[in-house]
Coordinates of C-alpha atoms in Angstrom, one line a residue:
Chain L
X203 CA 122.1 -180.4 75.9
X204 CA 119.8 -179.6 73.0
X205 CA 119.8 -176.0 71.9
X206 CA 116.5 -174.3 72.4
X207 CA 114.9 -172.6 69.5
X208 CA 113.6 -169.1 69.2
X209 CA 110.0 -168.2 68.4
X210 CA 109.1 -165.1 66.5
X211 CA 105.7 -164.0 65.5
X212 CA 105.8 -160.7 63.6
X213 CA 102.7 -160.8 61.4
X214 CA 99.6 -162.5 62.6
X215 CA 100.2 -165.9 63.7
X216 CA 99.6 -168.6 66.2
X217 CA 101.7 -171.2 67.8
X218 CA 101.4 -174.0 70.3
X219 CA 103.1 -173.7 73.6
X220 CA 106.5 -175.2 74.3
X221 CA 110.0 -174.6 75.4
X222 CA 112.0 -171.9 73.7
X223 CA 115.0 -169.7 74.2
X224 CA 113.6 -166.4 73.1
X225 CA 110.0 -165.6 72.2
X226 CA 109.2 -162.4 70.4
X227 CA 105.7 -161.3 69.5
X228 CA 105.6 -158.1 67.5
X229 CA 102.5 -158.6 65.4
X230 CA 99.4 -160.2 66.8
X231 CA 100.2 -163.6 68.2
X232 CA 98.3 -166.4 69.8
X233 CA 99.9 -169.0 71.9
X234 CA 97.7 -171.9 72.6
X235 CA 99.4 -173.6 75.4
X236 CA 101.9 -173.3 78.2
X237 CA 105.0 -171.3 77.4
X238 CA 108.5 -171.8 78.9
X239 CA 111.3 -169.6 77.7
X240 CA 114.3 -167.6 78.6
X241 CA 113.0 -164.2 77.5
X242 CA 109.6 -163.2 76.4
X243 CA 109.0 -159.9 74.6
X244 CA 105.6 -158.8 73.4
X245 CA 105.4 -155.5 71.6
X246 CA 102.3 -156.3 69.6
X247 CA 99.2 -157.9 70.9
X248 CA 99.6 -161.3 72.4
X249 CA 97.1 -163.8 73.7
X250 CA 98.6 -166.6 75.7
X251 CA 96.2 -169.4 76.6
X252 CA 98.3 -171.2 79.2
X253 CA 100.9 -170.6 81.9
X254 CA 104.1 -168.7 81.3
X255 CA 107.4 -169.5 82.9
X256 CA 110.2 -167.2 81.9
X257 CA 113.4 -165.6 83.2
X258 CA 112.7 -162.1 81.8
X259 CA 109.4 -160.8 80.5
X260 CA 108.8 -157.5 78.7
X261 CA 105.3 -156.4 77.7
X262 CA 105.2 -153.2 75.7
X263 CA 102.1 -153.9 73.7
X264 CA 99.0 -155.4 74.9
X265 CA 98.9 -158.9 76.3
X266 CA 96.5 -161.3 77.8
X267 CA 97.6 -164.3 79.8
X268 CA 95.0 -166.8 80.8
X269 CA 97.2 -168.8 83.1
X270 CA 99.8 -168.1 85.8
X271 CA 103.1 -166.3 85.4
X272 CA 106.4 -167.3 86.9
X273 CA 109.3 -165.1 86.2
X274 CA 112.4 -163.4 87.6
X275 CA 111.8 -160.0 86.1
X276 CA 108.7 -158.6 84.5
X277 CA 108.5 -155.2 82.9
X278 CA 105.2 -153.8 81.8
X279 CA 105.0 -150.6 79.8
X280 CA 102.0 -151.6 77.7
X281 CA 98.9 -153.1 79.1
X282 CA 98.6 -156.6 80.5
X283 CA 95.9 -158.7 81.9
X284 CA 96.7 -161.8 83.8
X285 CA 94.0 -164.2 84.8
X286 CA 96.0 -166.4 87.1
X287 CA 98.6 -165.8 89.9
X288 CA 102.0 -164.2 89.6
X289 CA 105.2 -165.3 91.2
X290 CA 108.2 -163.1 90.4
X291 CA 111.3 -161.5 91.9
X292 CA 110.9 -158.1 90.4
X293 CA 108.0 -156.3 88.7
X294 CA 108.0 -152.9 87.1
X295 CA 104.7 -151.4 85.9
X296 CA 104.8 -148.2 84.0
X297 CA 101.8 -149.0 81.9
X298 CA 98.7 -150.7 83.0
X299 CA 98.3 -154.1 84.5
X300 CA 95.3 -156.1 85.7
X301 CA 95.9 -159.3 87.7
X302 CA 93.0 -161.4 88.7
X303 CA 94.9 -163.7 91.0
X304 CA 97.5 -163.2 93.8
X305 CA 100.8 -161.6 93.3
X306 CA 104.0 -162.7 95.1
X307 CA 107.1 -160.8 94.4
X308 CA 110.2 -159.5 96.1
X309 CA 110.1 -156.1 94.6
X310 CA 107.3 -154.2 92.8
X311 CA 107.5 -150.7 91.4
X312 CA 104.4 -149.2 90.0
X313 CA 104.5 -145.9 88.3
X314 CA 101.5 -146.7 86.0
X315 CA 98.3 -148.2 87.2
X316 CA 97.8 -151.7 88.6
X317 CA 94.8 -153.5 89.8
X318 CA 95.1 -156.8 91.7
X319 CA 92.0 -158.8 92.6
X320 CA 93.8 -161.1 95.0
X321 CA 96.5 -160.5 97.6
X322 CA 99.8 -158.7 97.1
X323 CA 102.8 -160.2 99.0
X324 CA 106.1 -158.3 98.5
X325 CA 109.2 -157.4 100.4
X326 CA 109.5 -153.9 98.8
X327 CA 106.5 -152.2 97.3
X328 CA 107.0 -148.8 95.7
X329 CA 103.9 -147.0 94.3
X330 CA 104.1 -143.7 92.5
X331 CA 101.2 -144.4 90.2
X332 CA 98.0 -145.9 91.3
X333 CA 97.1 -149.2 92.8
X334 CA 93.9 -151.0 93.5
X335 CA 94.0 -154.2 95.6
X336 CA 90.8 -156.2 96.4
X337 CA 92.3 -158.2 99.2
X338 CA 95.3 -157.8 101.6
X339 CA 98.7 -156.2 100.9
X340 CA 101.7 -157.5 102.9
X341 CA 105.3 -156.2 102.6
X342 CA 108.4 -155.4 104.7
X343 CA 108.6 -152.0 103.1
X344 CA 105.6 -150.1 101.7
X345 CA 106.1 -146.8 100.0
X346 CA 103.3 -144.9 98.2
X347 CA 103.1 -141.5 96.8
X348 CA 100.4 -142.0 94.3
X349 CA 96.9 -143.1 94.9
X350 CA 95.9 -146.4 96.4
X351 CA 92.8 -148.3 97.3
X352 CA 93.3 -151.4 99.4
X353 CA 90.1 -153.2 100.3
X354 CA 91.7 -155.5 102.8
X355 CA 94.6 -155.1 105.3
X356 CA 97.7 -153.2 104.6
X357 CA 100.4 -154.9 106.7
X358 CA 104.0 -153.8 106.5
X359 CA 107.0 -153.2 108.6
X360 CA 107.7 -149.7 107.3
X361 CA 104.8 -147.8 105.9
X362 CA 105.5 -144.5 104.2
X363 CA 102.6 -142.8 102.5
X364 CA 102.9 -139.3 101.0
X365 CA 99.4 -138.1 100.3
X366 CA 98.9 -136.7 96.8
X367 CA 95.4 -137.8 96.3
X368 CA 92.7 -139.9 97.9
X369 CA 94.0 -143.0 99.5
X370 CA 91.9 -145.7 101.1
X371 CA 92.7 -148.9 103.1
X372 CA 90.4 -150.9 105.2
X373 CA 92.9 -151.5 107.9
X374 CA 96.6 -150.6 108.4
X375 CA 99.0 -152.5 110.6
X376 CA 102.8 -152.5 111.1
X377 CA 105.8 -151.3 113.0
X378 CA 106.5 -147.8 111.8
X379 CA 103.7 -146.0 110.1
X380 CA 104.0 -142.6 108.6
X381 CA 101.5 -140.7 106.6
X382 CA 102.4 -137.2 105.4
X383 CA 100.7 -134.6 103.3
X384 CA 102.8 -134.1 100.2
X385 CA 104.9 -130.9 100.1
X386 CA 103.4 -130.2 96.7
X387 CA 100.1 -129.3 98.3
X388 CA 101.0 -125.8 99.2
X389 CA 102.3 -124.8 95.8
X390 CA 100.5 -122.5 93.4
X391 CA 99.8 -125.3 90.9
X392 CA 98.1 -127.3 93.7
X393 CA 96.0 -124.3 94.7
X394 CA 95.0 -123.9 91.1
X395 CA 94.2 -127.6 90.8
X396 CA 92.2 -127.4 94.0
X397 CA 90.1 -124.7 92.7
X398 CA 89.5 -126.5 89.4
X399 CA 88.8 -130.0 90.7
X400 CA 87.7 -131.4 94.0
X401 CA 91.3 -132.2 94.8
X402 CA 91.7 -133.6 98.3
X403 CA 94.7 -135.2 99.9
X404 CA 93.4 -137.7 102.4
X405 CA 93.7 -141.2 103.8
X406 CA 90.6 -142.9 104.9
X407 CA 90.7 -146.0 106.9
X408 CA 88.9 -147.8 109.7
X409 CA 91.8 -148.7 111.9
X410 CA 95.5 -148.1 112.2
X411 CA 97.6 -150.2 114.5
X412 CA 101.4 -150.0 115.0
X413 CA 104.3 -149.2 117.2
X414 CA 105.3 -145.8 116.0
X415 CA 102.6 -143.8 114.2
X416 CA 102.8 -140.4 112.6
X417 CA 99.7 -139.2 110.8
X418 CA 98.7 -136.2 108.7
X419 CA 95.5 -135.9 106.6
X420 CA 94.0 -139.1 108.0
X421 CA 90.5 -139.9 108.8
X422 CA 90.2 -143.0 111.0
X423 CA 87.8 -144.6 113.5
X424 CA 90.5 -145.9 115.7
X425 CA 94.3 -145.5 116.0
X426 CA 96.2 -147.9 118.4
X427 CA 99.9 -147.7 119.0
X428 CA 102.8 -147.1 121.3
X429 CA 103.9 -143.7 120.3
X430 CA 101.3 -141.8 118.3
X431 CA 101.5 -138.4 116.7
X432 CA 98.5 -136.8 115.1
X433 CA 99.1 -133.9 112.8
X434 CA 97.6 -131.5 110.3
X435 CA 94.2 -132.4 108.7
X436 CA 93.5 -135.5 110.9
X437 CA 90.2 -136.6 112.2
X438 CA 90.5 -139.6 114.5
X439 CA 87.6 -140.8 116.7
X440 CA 89.6 -142.8 119.2
X441 CA 93.4 -143.0 119.9
X442 CA 94.6 -145.7 122.2
X443 CA 98.2 -145.4 123.2
X444 CA 100.6 -147.0 125.6
X445 CA 103.5 -144.7 125.3
X446 CA 103.2 -141.1 124.3
X447 CA 100.7 -139.1 122.3
X448 CA 101.4 -135.8 120.5
X449 CA 98.8 -133.7 118.8
X450 CA 100.2 -131.0 116.6
X451 CA 98.9 -128.5 114.0
X452 CA 95.3 -128.8 114.9
X453 CA 94.9 -132.5 114.5
X454 CA 91.5 -133.6 115.8
X455 CA 91.1 -136.5 118.2
X456 CA 87.7 -137.1 119.8
X457 CA 88.8 -139.4 122.5
X458 CA 92.2 -140.3 123.9
X459 CA 92.7 -143.5 126.0
X460 CA 96.0 -144.3 127.7
X461 CA 96.5 -148.1 128.1
Chain R
X212 CA 83.0 -177.6 121.6
X213 CA 83.1 -173.8 121.4
X214 CA 86.5 -172.2 121.5
X215 CA 87.2 -169.5 124.0
X216 CA 88.3 -166.3 122.3
X217 CA 90.7 -163.6 123.3
X218 CA 90.6 -160.0 121.9
X219 CA 93.7 -158.6 120.2
X220 CA 94.0 -155.9 122.9
X221 CA 93.9 -158.4 125.7
X222 CA 96.4 -160.6 123.9
X223 CA 98.9 -157.8 123.6
X224 CA 98.5 -156.8 127.2
X225 CA 98.8 -160.3 128.7
X226 CA 101.7 -161.4 126.5
X227 CA 103.5 -158.0 126.4
X228 CA 104.0 -157.8 122.7
X229 CA 103.4 -154.9 120.5
X230 CA 101.2 -154.4 117.5
X231 CA 104.2 -154.3 115.3
X232 CA 105.4 -157.7 116.4
X233 CA 102.0 -159.2 115.9
X234 CA 101.8 -157.9 112.4
X235 CA 105.3 -158.9 111.6
X236 CA 104.5 -162.5 112.8
X237 CA 101.4 -162.5 110.7
X238 CA 103.4 -161.5 107.6
X239 CA 105.9 -164.2 108.3
X240 CA 103.1 -166.7 108.6
X241 CA 103.9 -167.6 112.2
X242 CA 100.3 -167.0 113.0
X243 CA 97.8 -168.6 110.6
X244 CA 95.3 -166.4 108.8
X245 CA 92.3 -168.4 110.1
X246 CA 93.1 -167.5 113.7
X247 CA 92.3 -163.8 113.0
X248 CA 88.5 -163.8 113.7
X249 CA 86.7 -160.6 112.9
X250 CA 83.7 -159.6 114.9
X251 CA 81.9 -156.3 114.8
X252 CA 81.9 -154.1 117.8
X253 CA 81.1 -150.5 118.6
X254 CA 84.3 -149.2 117.1
X255 CA 83.7 -151.0 113.9
X256 CA 85.5 -154.3 113.8
X257 CA 87.5 -156.0 116.5
X258 CA 89.9 -158.9 116.0
X259 CA 89.7 -162.0 118.2
X260 CA 91.9 -165.1 118.4
X261 CA 91.3 -168.7 119.7
X262 CA 92.6 -168.1 123.2
X263 CA 94.6 -171.3 124.0
X264 CA 96.1 -171.7 120.6
X265 CA 97.3 -168.1 120.3
X266 CA 98.7 -167.9 123.8
X267 CA 100.6 -171.1 123.3
X268 CA 101.9 -169.9 119.9
X269 CA 103.0 -166.5 121.1
X270 CA 104.8 -168.1 124.1
X271 CA 106.7 -170.4 121.8
X272 CA 107.7 -167.6 119.4
X273 CA 108.9 -165.5 122.2
X274 CA 111.0 -168.3 123.6
X275 CA 112.5 -169.3 120.4
X276 CA 112.9 -166.1 118.4
X277 CA 116.3 -165.2 119.9
X278 CA 118.1 -168.2 118.6
X279 CA 115.9 -169.2 115.6
X280 CA 115.2 -166.9 112.6
X281 CA 111.6 -166.0 111.9
X282 CA 111.7 -167.9 108.6
X283 CA 112.9 -171.1 110.3
X284 CA 110.1 -170.6 112.9
X285 CA 107.6 -170.3 110.0
X286 CA 108.9 -173.6 108.7
X287 CA 108.3 -175.2 112.0
X288 CA 104.8 -173.9 112.5
X289 CA 103.6 -174.5 108.9
X290 CA 101.5 -177.5 108.3
X291 CA 103.4 -178.3 105.2
X292 CA 105.4 -181.4 105.5
X293 CA 109.1 -181.1 104.9
X294 CA 110.9 -183.2 102.4
X295 CA 113.5 -184.4 104.9
X296 CA 114.6 -188.0 105.0
X297 CA 116.0 -189.6 108.1
X298 CA 117.7 -193.0 108.5
X299 CA 116.6 -195.7 110.9
X300 CA 119.8 -195.3 112.9
X301 CA 119.4 -191.6 113.2
X302 CA 115.8 -191.9 114.3
X303 CA 116.8 -194.2 117.1
X304 CA 120.0 -192.5 118.1
X305 CA 118.6 -189.0 118.1
X306 CA 115.7 -190.3 120.2
X307 CA 113.1 -189.0 117.8
X308 CA 111.1 -192.1 118.1
X309 CA 111.4 -195.1 120.4
X310 CA 113.1 -198.1 118.9
X311 CA 110.2 -200.5 119.4
X312 CA 107.8 -198.1 117.8
X313 CA 110.0 -198.0 114.7
X314 CA 110.1 -201.7 114.7
X315 CA 106.3 -201.9 114.7
X316 CA 106.4 -199.6 111.7
X317 CA 109.0 -201.7 110.0
X318 CA 106.8 -204.8 110.4
X319 CA 103.9 -202.9 108.9
X320 CA 105.6 -201.4 105.9
X321 CA 108.3 -202.8 103.7
X322 CA 111.8 -202.5 105.0
X323 CA 113.6 -199.3 104.0
X324 CA 116.7 -197.7 105.3
X325 CA 115.5 -194.1 105.3
X326 CA 112.1 -192.7 106.3
X327 CA 110.3 -189.7 104.9
X328 CA 108.8 -187.0 107.0
X329 CA 105.3 -188.4 106.6
X330 CA 106.4 -191.8 107.8
X331 CA 108.1 -190.4 110.8
X332 CA 105.0 -188.4 111.5
X333 CA 102.9 -191.6 111.4
X334 CA 105.3 -193.2 113.8
X335 CA 105.2 -190.2 116.1
X336 CA 101.4 -190.4 116.2
X337 CA 101.5 -194.1 116.8
X338 CA 104.0 -193.5 119.6
X339 CA 101.6 -191.0 121.3
X340 CA 98.9 -193.6 121.1
X341 CA 101.0 -196.4 122.5
X342 CA 102.5 -194.3 125.3
X343 CA 99.0 -193.5 126.5
X344 CA 98.4 -197.2 126.4
X345 CA 95.1 -196.6 124.6
X346 CA 95.6 -199.1 121.7
X347 CA 97.1 -202.5 121.3
X348 CA 99.9 -203.4 118.9
X349 CA 97.4 -205.2 116.7
X350 CA 95.3 -202.1 116.5
X351 CA 98.3 -200.0 115.7
X352 CA 98.5 -201.5 112.2
X353 CA 94.9 -200.3 111.7
X354 CA 95.9 -196.8 112.8
X355 CA 99.0 -196.7 110.5
X356 CA 96.9 -198.0 107.6
X357 CA 94.3 -195.3 108.1
X358 CA 97.0 -192.6 108.2
X359 CA 98.9 -193.9 105.2
X360 CA 95.7 -194.2 103.1
X361 CA 94.2 -190.9 104.0
X362 CA 96.7 -188.3 105.4
X363 CA 97.7 -187.1 102.0
X364 CA 94.2 -186.2 101.1
X365 CA 94.3 -183.4 103.6
X366 CA 97.2 -181.8 101.8
X367 CA 98.4 -179.3 104.3
X368 CA 95.1 -178.6 105.9
X369 CA 94.8 -179.3 109.6
X370 CA 93.3 -182.6 110.6
X371 CA 92.7 -184.9 113.6
X372 CA 92.8 -188.6 114.1
X373 CA 90.7 -190.3 116.7
X374 CA 90.3 -193.9 117.8
X375 CA 86.9 -195.2 118.9
X376 CA 86.2 -198.5 120.5
X377 CA 82.8 -200.2 120.8
X378 CA 82.5 -203.5 122.6
X379 CA 86.2 -204.3 122.0
X380 CA 86.3 -203.4 118.4
X381 CA 88.5 -200.4 117.5
X382 CA 88.1 -198.1 114.7
X383 CA 90.5 -195.3 113.6
X384 CA 88.9 -192.2 112.1
X385 CA 90.4 -189.2 110.5
X386 CA 88.6 -185.8 110.1
X387 CA 89.5 -182.3 109.4
X388 CA 90.2 -180.1 112.4
X389 CA 87.7 -178.7 114.8
X390 CA 84.7 -180.6 113.6
X391 CA 82.2 -181.9 116.0
X392 CA 81.6 -185.6 116.0
X393 CA 79.2 -187.7 118.1
X394 CA 78.9 -191.4 118.5
X395 CA 76.3 -193.8 119.9
X396 CA 76.4 -194.4 123.6
X397 CA 78.2 -197.7 123.7
X398 CA 81.2 -196.4 121.7
X399 CA 84.0 -194.6 123.5
X400 CA 86.5 -192.2 122.1
X401 CA 89.7 -193.7 123.3
X402 CA 92.0 -190.9 122.0
X403 CA 91.8 -187.8 119.9
X404 CA 95.0 -186.2 118.5
X405 CA 95.4 -183.1 116.4
X406 CA 97.9 -184.0 113.8
X407 CA 99.1 -180.4 113.4
X408 CA 100.2 -180.3 117.0
X409 CA 102.2 -183.4 116.4
X410 CA 103.8 -181.9 113.3
X411 CA 104.8 -178.9 115.3
X412 CA 106.3 -181.0 118.0
X413 CA 108.1 -183.2 115.6
X414 CA 109.5 -180.3 113.6
X415 CA 110.9 -178.9 116.8
X416 CA 112.5 -182.2 117.6
X417 CA 114.2 -182.6 114.2
X418 CA 115.0 -178.9 113.9
X419 CA 118.7 -179.4 114.1
X420 CA 118.5 -181.8 111.2
X421 CA 117.1 -179.3 108.8

């Protein structure tokens, strides 16, 4: 087997695509083709014209990829823009990322900000930063404690949302759905913040459908489920339930229908 | 040809499944995205499904989910062709396709000892046509040629094949699924088959070989 070479750009430079072992861009680099490598590290500014296939990717500078990304792990602490689709095992975003296509991954952890114009398919999604998804979001486990805006359907087996700010989803569906107001809300800092800004912890959605549903701070047109509990700060127009309904802490429900 | 629809609520009631199950199956791609039809109603939006297709699919999933994993089921229901290869002997022994149908195919294409999934699919379609007695052996070459030349162009999308005869002359036609098509009076649609349904049936048959 031929040994693969490394590619290092540390000043300003450009290279064609190709197959490498390690690629490091620490200055400003242009890559004018498809790139296949073992590890890709960008700490400067990078512009990749083609597709990227790599085992491990680390972006700590600013990078722009015009094609698709296929990788095992991807770590973003800088800012990244991807014009194509992404197919990975694990993504960590603590910086900012913008993806124009679809994202498929086993695990994704977002503590920074991320915006996805396509669909997000994952097995484990963990959001403590903020996320913006233009289409649907599907996952086995969905955990969010930051802010989120999903313009399509949020579909997950386990949905756990701790409300710290304003969250939106067009529709939510799944097996176990739990939305809770964050504990932080009653602290002095929060009260201070509330008086300073229009700080509201709420989830706004059209419809929620699931087997077991627990809601706080949620405004929805319709909630359908087997066992439904409506708690503090909720305003629900219609609840349709087949098992039990519980309304606690002044949750507001306009109409209850047992099916 | 307007499809009858069923609302999500009615579907859950009549099949006795929960919202959670439905969403899970959607995530696992057991129910195709295009079956979720959104229509506006007084509560905002309501989801509908093509009645016959969804009832049939839910019934199948319910029957099979105990001894087949959801991922395997997804494989069966997907329109993607699998890359399986099966030998002549196996096809005949396992009763996947009748021997004389395979022989017709052998006459038509060059001899080979193993067949790809697509080739087996063509044979299965041919078998359906021949069992119905709707086409002759001579015409079956026509049918196979049409499939062979055109099926790949649909690349995973659902499509149909139909056979039309006018004054004794048969024509095989392929079209993408659920299109309306009309002919002049003298021609008669002899048979119309959805290739997706055949794929599903075939995958169930060769499930053990995966």
